[in-house]
Every structure is written in C-alpha cells, then in structure tokens.
Amino acid sequence: MGAAGRGGADRSGDRTVMPRCNTVEGPGGHNTYKAAMNGTYKSEHGGLKNGFVRSGALFEEEKFYNGGLYKRPFHEAFEETPMLVAVLTYMGYGILTLFGYMRDFMRDWKIEKCHNATEREEQKDFVPLYQDFENFYTRNLYMRIRDNWNRPVCSVPGERVDIMERFTDDYNWTFKFSGRVIKGVMNMGSYNYLGFAQNHGVCADSSSSVLHEYGAGVCSTRQEMGNLDKHEELERLVARFLGVEAALAYGMGFATNSMNIPALVGKGCLILSDELNHASLVLGARLSGATIRIFKHNNMQSLEKLLRDAIVQGQPRTHRPWKKILIVVEGIYSMEGSIVRLPEVIALKKKYRAYLYLDEAHSIGALGPNGRGVVDYFGLDPRDVDIMMGTFTKSFGGAGGYIGGSKVLIDYLRKNSHSTAYATSMSPPVAEQIITAMKCIMGEDGSTLGRQRVEQLAENTRYFRRRLTEMGFIIYGNSDSPVVPLMLYMPAKIGAFGREMLKRNIGVVVVGFPATPIIESRARFCVSAAHTKEMLDLALTKISEVGDLLQLKYSRHHFVPLLDRPFDETTYEETED
Amino acid sequence: MDVKYIKDYLSWLYYQYLLITCSYVLEPWEKSIFNTLLLTAIAMVIYSSYVFIPIHVRLAMEFFSGICGGQHESTIALMS
C-alpha cells in the first residue's frame, strides 16, 4: 500500500520500474495511507482535508498535486461545447435526417435504386433486420462521407504513407481505383507512438532473420505444438518490462480483453467499468455473465459510490456479498485522450478490496519516463494493479496483446483462458519485432535509442497539444496524452476536414457517431516519436489553415478543470490495510 | 483588387453556408431542393413582412394612440 508516498521530486533519475518509495506492502496496520501520503509533513499542518496542499505554495522542493496522490500535475480539460455550435450541429443532423427519410421513401417506392442490403421478399414478415437507427445512419449519413475511411494504404504505415487514389461516380456507394498513388502523405492517424512501424532498422532486420528461421505461421495453439522459445522469451521480457511476476502473450489484442475477462470473473461477480471503455472490454464483460455497472468517465466519486453500494447492498435480491469486484479501466482512453486517475483508482481499490484490471492498450510504451505505461507515468508500483493488460499493436509496431500479473494469476489464465486454449499462437517474426522493440525501449540493446524515442514522443505530444490549444481549437484530454482529439462537431465538417487535410497531403482520422456521442464528432491525431519538429510544424500550419477555412477554432478558453473540485466525497485517509 | 476580395469573401461565405447546413454532403439535386426550399421560405418571410408589417404597425399606432393620445384630444375638446 501507499505506493504514492514520499518523493515528488524523485522522478528525474533513471530508476527502474519499481518506485523507490519505502512503504510498499507494509504489514503494520497503523502505517495507513494517511501517513504515507503526507510523508514528512504533518497532516494537521496543512489544515485541508486529505492533506491537500496547494502545489508549490509552501514546500518548494517537493510538490504534492491533487491531494498528495499525484506526483505530477494532472491537467485534463474537456471544454464545453459552445451553445451555438451545439444548436447548429443538431440542425445539421436534422436536415440530413430529413433528406435521409426522403431518400428512404424514394427507395421504398422504387423511384431510385437501393444499393444497400435489404430483407429478401420472403423474409418481409420476420423481425426487420435493417430498420434501426444505426442502419438509417449508415445508409443516409455515413455513406455521404464514406470516402474518408478505409482508404487502402500501400506502404509501411510509418510517419509517411502512400495512399492509393480512388474515386467514386455514384456518391460513395462504390469506389474505383484510378491507379495512381498519393505519395508521402504525412501520417497523423496511426498508433505508431514510438515509431517502430518501420521496414528497416534493427526490429525489421531481426524479425526477418527470425522469419527465415521459424517461418511466419505456427499452425497450433500455445497448449499444443505452438509454444515456441520465442514466446517464452517474449513473456519473460514482458514480465520484466512491466515489473510483474509473470506475463502471458497473445496473438490478438482485442481477444486478450474479450477472452480473458470471462476467464477471470463470472456469475455472482461485479464488474465496474468506465463508461468509455473500449469495445473489447465491453464485449469481455458481457461474455463473462457478471453484473456490469458503469461509472462516469474517470469520475472517482462515481466509482466510489458504486463500490460502496456494491459492498453495502451485495447482490440484488439475495444480498449475498459479491464474489469478486473487478474495476476495469483503460490507461489512455483512445477517443477522449484522457489518462486514468490511477492513483485514486488504486487507493479506492485498496480501500474497498476490489480487483483492478488496467488496459494499457494505448499507454504502454507511450507514457512514463521509461515508456512503461501509466503505472510508470504516475510512479506507482505495478504490483498494485492486479491485472495489467496491454497490446503490442501500438507502440511496439507488432501485433497481439499481453496480460501481466502475479504468477498465480498467469498460471490460472494459461490453463483457463480461451485465448491460450484455442487461439493460434503469435507469429514468430511478430514476437521478435516486439522483443527487439521492447529491448530497445529498456535500453538493453546497448543504445539510448529507445529512451530517445520515449522522450521525443513526450516532447512532441506537449508541443503539438500546446500549439493546437494556442490556435484556439477545442482539444480534449490530458496534456501528456499522445492521443489528441480535435473537436469538429458538425457532420459536414467531418467529411470536409478529412478531405481538406488529404488535399494538403496529411492523413488524419476523423471520428463520428457511433464511436463518439452524436454531436461530439472529432478528428483524432496520434503523435508519434517518428514525427520531426519540421513535420509537426508543417502539419500544424496546415491544420490551422483548414481550421480557418472550416471555422473550427471554437475555443473560448473556458476550461473545466476537473480536479479543482474539493475532495469531499472521497475519503482516502480512512484506508486501513 | 476589391472585386477579387469580395468574390473570395462571398465564396467563403457560401462554403460556410454549405458546411453549417450540411448541404456540403448532399448530392447536387438534393442541394438544389434544399436551396430552393430555403430560398422560398426566406422569400415568403420577406414578402409577408413587407405586406403585413406596415399594416400591423399602423394598427398598433392607432390602438396605442387610442389609449394614450385620446385623452389629449378630449381635454382639448373640453377646453374649447
């Protein structure tokens, strides 16, 4: 317990993943969270509840942020949607919906040809398949701007990509290739955080040599003939990288979540899930058969209330205690760019003795001074997180996912998880790519290249976010998160932004409903360590140009700092271990 | 120079109109339907305001002068 103790200023040195604080797993019942949190300062001295000390006002050498749980400032902003923009957005959707109804009417009366799937004549009397809102949306709204998605890429998706040019002559119902290639489009959309998506360099060389040795496919599962020495090596390395006892690697990141949560919890268990959790977590939670309750995004008051209710009330009707309570959170939320309030989650988890499942799909490699994810970012003890899940798909430029945790947990999963029993094991060249990339980040290849990349990413992120905010765009999320959502709001601007940016040779990802709430359409940039300052400057110039053209600079700098509210409802100091 | 500037400004304004009303993503024939409908509505609003506002203003004036101004007339009548 008390991993968030002592040092606020001890983050400069190149320490390993274990935090240096000395209050880990203390058996003493009186060495409570309060003592660890306030450290050398007396709790009564500050006068504020929860040892809240205004940053840097009294103590210069060591700063406590946000109630002493955080060792670094935690800036997260979600600027309010301006009222006029919201009204105009709804109006736009209204117009498109009206035209959608008109087109559906025309298709129904055979005035125009219907291009998309419909029920067959003999199925007309059954439950309709294509009549819900999402089908209406796909047919009448998404189709109009479909050219912004699924563009075929024909090169390595590094910091620059080549895109196959295509055109449509029936308003996006079908596409034809012109045969030309748009060369050197700047890639602001891949999750290539550390720039390991390369076709040259150490990673590519070593994986190609492994390809020559092992081939590409394994053709068996881990439990049968597919357990290669490369996989064992990878798992040991992952465990070392994370600072946990053991780890397990899978060939698919999505399935790591959706197949392992059912192995961990079941009927009679409770899952507390963040409302913005990824689809894989949602699917896993539903497949498990456990009761699912949703807490507000990154809102610890909401989480604590659910935890309290769960413990007080127990299961519905029978009021038996829950078998297990599993809190499911992500490290970086990929649509909001926010970072989980891990110190608070861990404090709550300890207080209420729940389990914690942390999905580091976006944060592993991309956050923290050593690139070891959100645990490293906050300087916490990885052993406080029961299940550390993450993917190799993003920062490591590979594919697949891992689960790290105690030896007991990993042995249990190795036996019981569907992913180990039924999934084909990871392709050896991919495993080698991950091993090389991970060793590079850890500095075990004898170079400082990995550390440079991690630092470059952090620098790029801060620069990019700061410049965009200065330009007056509404940017969501944490100031340290490499996922940068830029708000577009209006449906026509989704399409216009993607097209205008591609015209200026920059590839971006634009996102609308159903991935976001209907009015909060956005463009999502992913900053990479492979982007140079010149590239970022060029991209920023172009974004600003398009922003002026489309009138996207909505910001009125009315930030809603979420952590400025008082810690009235959470009572961390009552924690007894 | 000025003509070019005004032209640019107008085309920018039209682009904003397209974006805000979402006619940017409509097909050309839908766009023309939408524009026709919108123009008709605006024209009708303008025409009806041209026709009816003067009448309403006059009636209102008469009504209010009936309340406030009538007093004066009667006082004058009394004095004479």
CSV table of N, CA and C in Angstrom, one decimal, chain B residues 18-72:
chain,number,residue,atom,x,y,z
B,18,LEU,N,-22.7,26.1,-46.8
B,18,LEU,CA,-22.7,24.7,-47.1
B,18,LEU,C,-22.4,23.8,-45.9
B,19,LEU,N,-21.3,24.2,-45.2
B,19,LEU,CA,-20.9,23.4,-44.0
B,19,LEU,C,-22.0,23.4,-42.9
B,20,ILE,N,-22.5,24.5,-42.6
B,20,ILE,CA,-23.4,24.6,-41.5
B,20,ILE,C,-24.7,23.9,-41.7
B,21,THR,N,-25.2,24.1,-43.0
B,21,THR,CA,-26.5,23.5,-43.3
B,21,THR,C,-26.3,22.0,-43.7
B,22,CYS,N,-25.1,21.6,-43.8
B,22,CYS,CA,-24.8,20.2,-44.2
B,22,CYS,C,-25.1,20.0,-45.7
B,23,SER,N,-25.4,21.0,-46.5
B,23,SER,CA,-25.6,20.8,-47.9
B,23,SER,C,-24.3,20.4,-48.6
B,24,TYR,N,-23.2,20.6,-47.8
B,24,TYR,CA,-21.9,20.1,-48.3
B,24,TYR,C,-21.9,18.7,-48.7
B,25,VAL,N,-22.6,17.9,-47.9
B,25,VAL,CA,-22.6,16.4,-48.2
B,25,VAL,C,-23.8,15.9,-49.0
B,26,LEU,N,-24.7,16.9,-49.4
B,26,LEU,CA,-25.8,16.4,-50.2
B,26,LEU,C,-25.4,16.3,-51.6
B,27,GLU,N,-26.2,15.5,-52.4
B,27,GLU,CA,-26.0,15.4,-53.8
B,27,GLU,C,-26.5,16.6,-54.5
B,28,PRO,N,-26.0,16.9,-55.7
B,28,PRO,CA,-26.4,18.2,-56.3
B,28,PRO,C,-27.9,18.4,-56.4
B,29,TRP,N,-28.6,17.4,-56.8
B,29,TRP,CA,-30.1,17.6,-56.9
B,29,TRP,C,-30.7,17.9,-55.5
B,30,GLU,N,-30.2,17.2,-54.5
B,30,GLU,CA,-30.7,17.4,-53.1
B,30,GLU,C,-30.4,18.8,-52.7
B,31,LYS,N,-29.2,19.2,-53.1
B,31,LYS,CA,-28.7,20.6,-52.7
B,31,LYS,C,-29.6,21.6,-53.3
B,32,SER,N,-30.0,21.4,-54.6
B,32,SER,CA,-30.9,22.4,-55.2
B,32,SER,C,-32.3,22.4,-54.6
B,33,ILE,N,-32.8,21.2,-54.2
B,33,ILE,CA,-34.0,21.1,-53.5
B,33,ILE,C,-33.9,21.9,-52.2
B,34,PHE,N,-32.9,21.7,-51.5
B,34,PHE,CA,-32.7,22.3,-50.2
B,34,PHE,C,-32.6,23.8,-50.4
B,35,ASN,N,-31.8,24.3,-51.3
B,35,ASN,CA,-31.7,25.7,-51.6
B,35,ASN,C,-33.0,26.3,-52.0
B,36,THR,N,-33.7,25.6,-52.9
B,36,THR,CA,-35.0,26.1,-53.3
B,36,THR,C,-35.9,26.3,-52.1
B,37,LEU,N,-36.0,25.3,-51.3
B,37,LEU,CA,-36.9,25.3,-50.2
B,37,LEU,C,-36.5,26.5,-49.3
B,38,LEU,N,-35.2,26.6,-49.0
B,38,LEU,CA,-34.8,27.6,-48.0
B,38,LEU,C,-35.1,29.0,-48.6
B,39,LEU,N,-34.7,29.2,-49.9
B,39,LEU,CA,-35.0,30.5,-50.6
B,39,LEU,C,-36.4,30.8,-50.6
B,40,THR,N,-37.3,29.8,-50.9
B,40,THR,CA,-38.7,30.1,-50.9
B,40,THR,C,-39.2,30.5,-49.5
B,41,ALA,N,-38.7,29.8,-48.5
B,41,ALA,CA,-39.1,30.2,-47.1
B,41,ALA,C,-38.7,31.6,-46.8
B,42,ILE,N,-37.4,31.9,-47.1
B,42,ILE,CA,-37.0,33.3,-46.8
B,42,ILE,C,-37.7,34.3,-47.6
B,43,ALA,N,-38.0,34.0,-48.9
B,43,ALA,CA,-38.7,35.0,-49.7
B,43,ALA,C,-40.1,35.2,-49.2
B,44,MET,N,-40.7,34.1,-48.7
B,44,MET,CA,-42.1,34.3,-48.2
B,44,MET,C,-42.1,35.1,-46.9
B,45,VAL,N,-41.1,34.8,-46.1
B,45,VAL,CA,-40.9,35.6,-44.9
B,45,VAL,C,-40.8,37.1,-45.2
B,46,ILE,N,-39.9,37.4,-46.2
B,46,ILE,CA,-39.7,38.8,-46.5
B,46,ILE,C,-40.9,39.4,-47.1
B,47,TYR,N,-41.5,38.7,-48.1
B,47,TYR,CA,-42.7,39.2,-48.7
B,47,TYR,C,-43.8,39.5,-47.7
B,48,SER,N,-44.1,38.5,-46.8
B,48,SER,CA,-45.2,38.7,-45.9
B,48,SER,C,-44.8,39.8,-44.9
B,49,SER,N,-43.6,39.9,-44.5
B,49,SER,CA,-43.3,41.0,-43.6
B,49,SER,C,-43.4,42.3,-44.4
B,50,TYR,N,-43.1,42.4,-45.7
B,50,TYR,CA,-43.3,43.6,-46.4
B,50,TYR,C,-44.8,44.0,-46.5
B,51,VAL,N,-45.6,42.9,-46.7
B,51,VAL,CA,-47.0,43.2,-46.9
B,51,VAL,C,-47.7,43.5,-45.5
B,52,PHE,N,-47.4,42.7,-44.5
B,52,PHE,CA,-48.2,42.8,-43.3
B,52,PHE,C,-47.6,43.8,-42.2
B,53,ILE,N,-46.3,43.9,-42.2
B,53,ILE,CA,-45.8,44.8,-41.1
B,53,ILE,C,-46.3,46.2,-41.1
B,54,PRO,N,-46.3,46.9,-42.3
B,54,PRO,CA,-46.8,48.2,-42.3
B,54,PRO,C,-48.2,48.3,-41.7
B,55,ILE,N,-49.1,47.4,-42.1
B,55,ILE,CA,-50.5,47.4,-41.7
B,55,ILE,C,-50.5,47.2,-40.2
B,56,HIS,N,-49.7,46.2,-39.7
B,56,HIS,CA,-49.7,46.0,-38.3
B,56,HIS,C,-49.2,47.1,-37.5
B,57,VAL,N,-48.2,47.8,-38.0
B,57,VAL,CA,-47.6,48.9,-37.3
B,57,VAL,C,-48.6,50.1,-37.2
B,58,ARG,N,-49.4,50.3,-38.4
B,58,ARG,CA,-50.4,51.3,-38.4
B,58,ARG,C,-51.5,51.0,-37.4
B,59,LEU,N,-51.9,49.8,-37.4
B,59,LEU,CA,-53.0,49.4,-36.5
B,59,LEU,C,-52.5,49.6,-35.0
B,60,ALA,N,-51.3,49.2,-34.8
B,60,ALA,CA,-50.8,49.3,-33.4
B,60,ALA,C,-50.7,50.7,-33.0
B,61,MET,N,-50.2,51.6,-33.9
B,61,MET,CA,-50.2,53.0,-33.6
B,61,MET,C,-51.5,53.6,-33.3
B,62,GLU,N,-52.5,53.2,-34.1
B,62,GLU,CA,-53.8,53.7,-33.9
B,62,GLU,C,-54.4,53.2,-32.5
B,63,PHE,N,-54.1,51.9,-32.2
B,63,PHE,CA,-54.5,51.4,-30.9
B,63,PHE,C,-53.9,52.1,-29.7
B,64,PHE,N,-52.6,52.3,-29.8
B,64,PHE,CA,-51.9,53.0,-28.7
B,64,PHE,C,-52.3,54.4,-28.6
B,65,SER,N,-52.5,55.1,-29.8
B,65,SER,CA,-52.9,56.5,-29.7
B,65,SER,C,-54.3,56.6,-29.2
B,66,GLY,N,-55.1,55.5,-29.4
B,66,GLY,CA,-56.4,55.4,-28.9
B,66,GLY,C,-56.4,55.4,-27.3
B,67,ILE,N,-55.4,54.8,-26.8
B,67,ILE,CA,-55.3,54.7,-25.3
B,67,ILE,C,-54.7,56.0,-24.7
B,68,CYS,N,-53.5,56.3,-25.3
B,68,CYS,CA,-52.8,57.5,-24.7
B,68,CYS,C,-53.2,58.8,-25.3
B,69,GLY,N,-53.3,58.8,-26.6
B,69,GLY,CA,-53.5,60.1,-27.3
B,69,GLY,C,-54.9,60.6,-27.2
B,70,GLY,N,-55.9,59.7,-27.0
B,70,GLY,CA,-57.3,60.1,-26.9
B,70,GLY,C,-57.6,61.1,-25.8
B,71,GLN,N,-56.9,60.9,-24.7
B,71,GLN,CA,-57.0,61.7,-23.5
B,71,GLN,C,-56.8,63.2,-23.9
B,72,HIS,N,-55.7,63.4,-24.7
B,72,HIS,CA,-55.4,64.8,-25.1
B,72,HIS,C,-56.5,65.4,-25.9
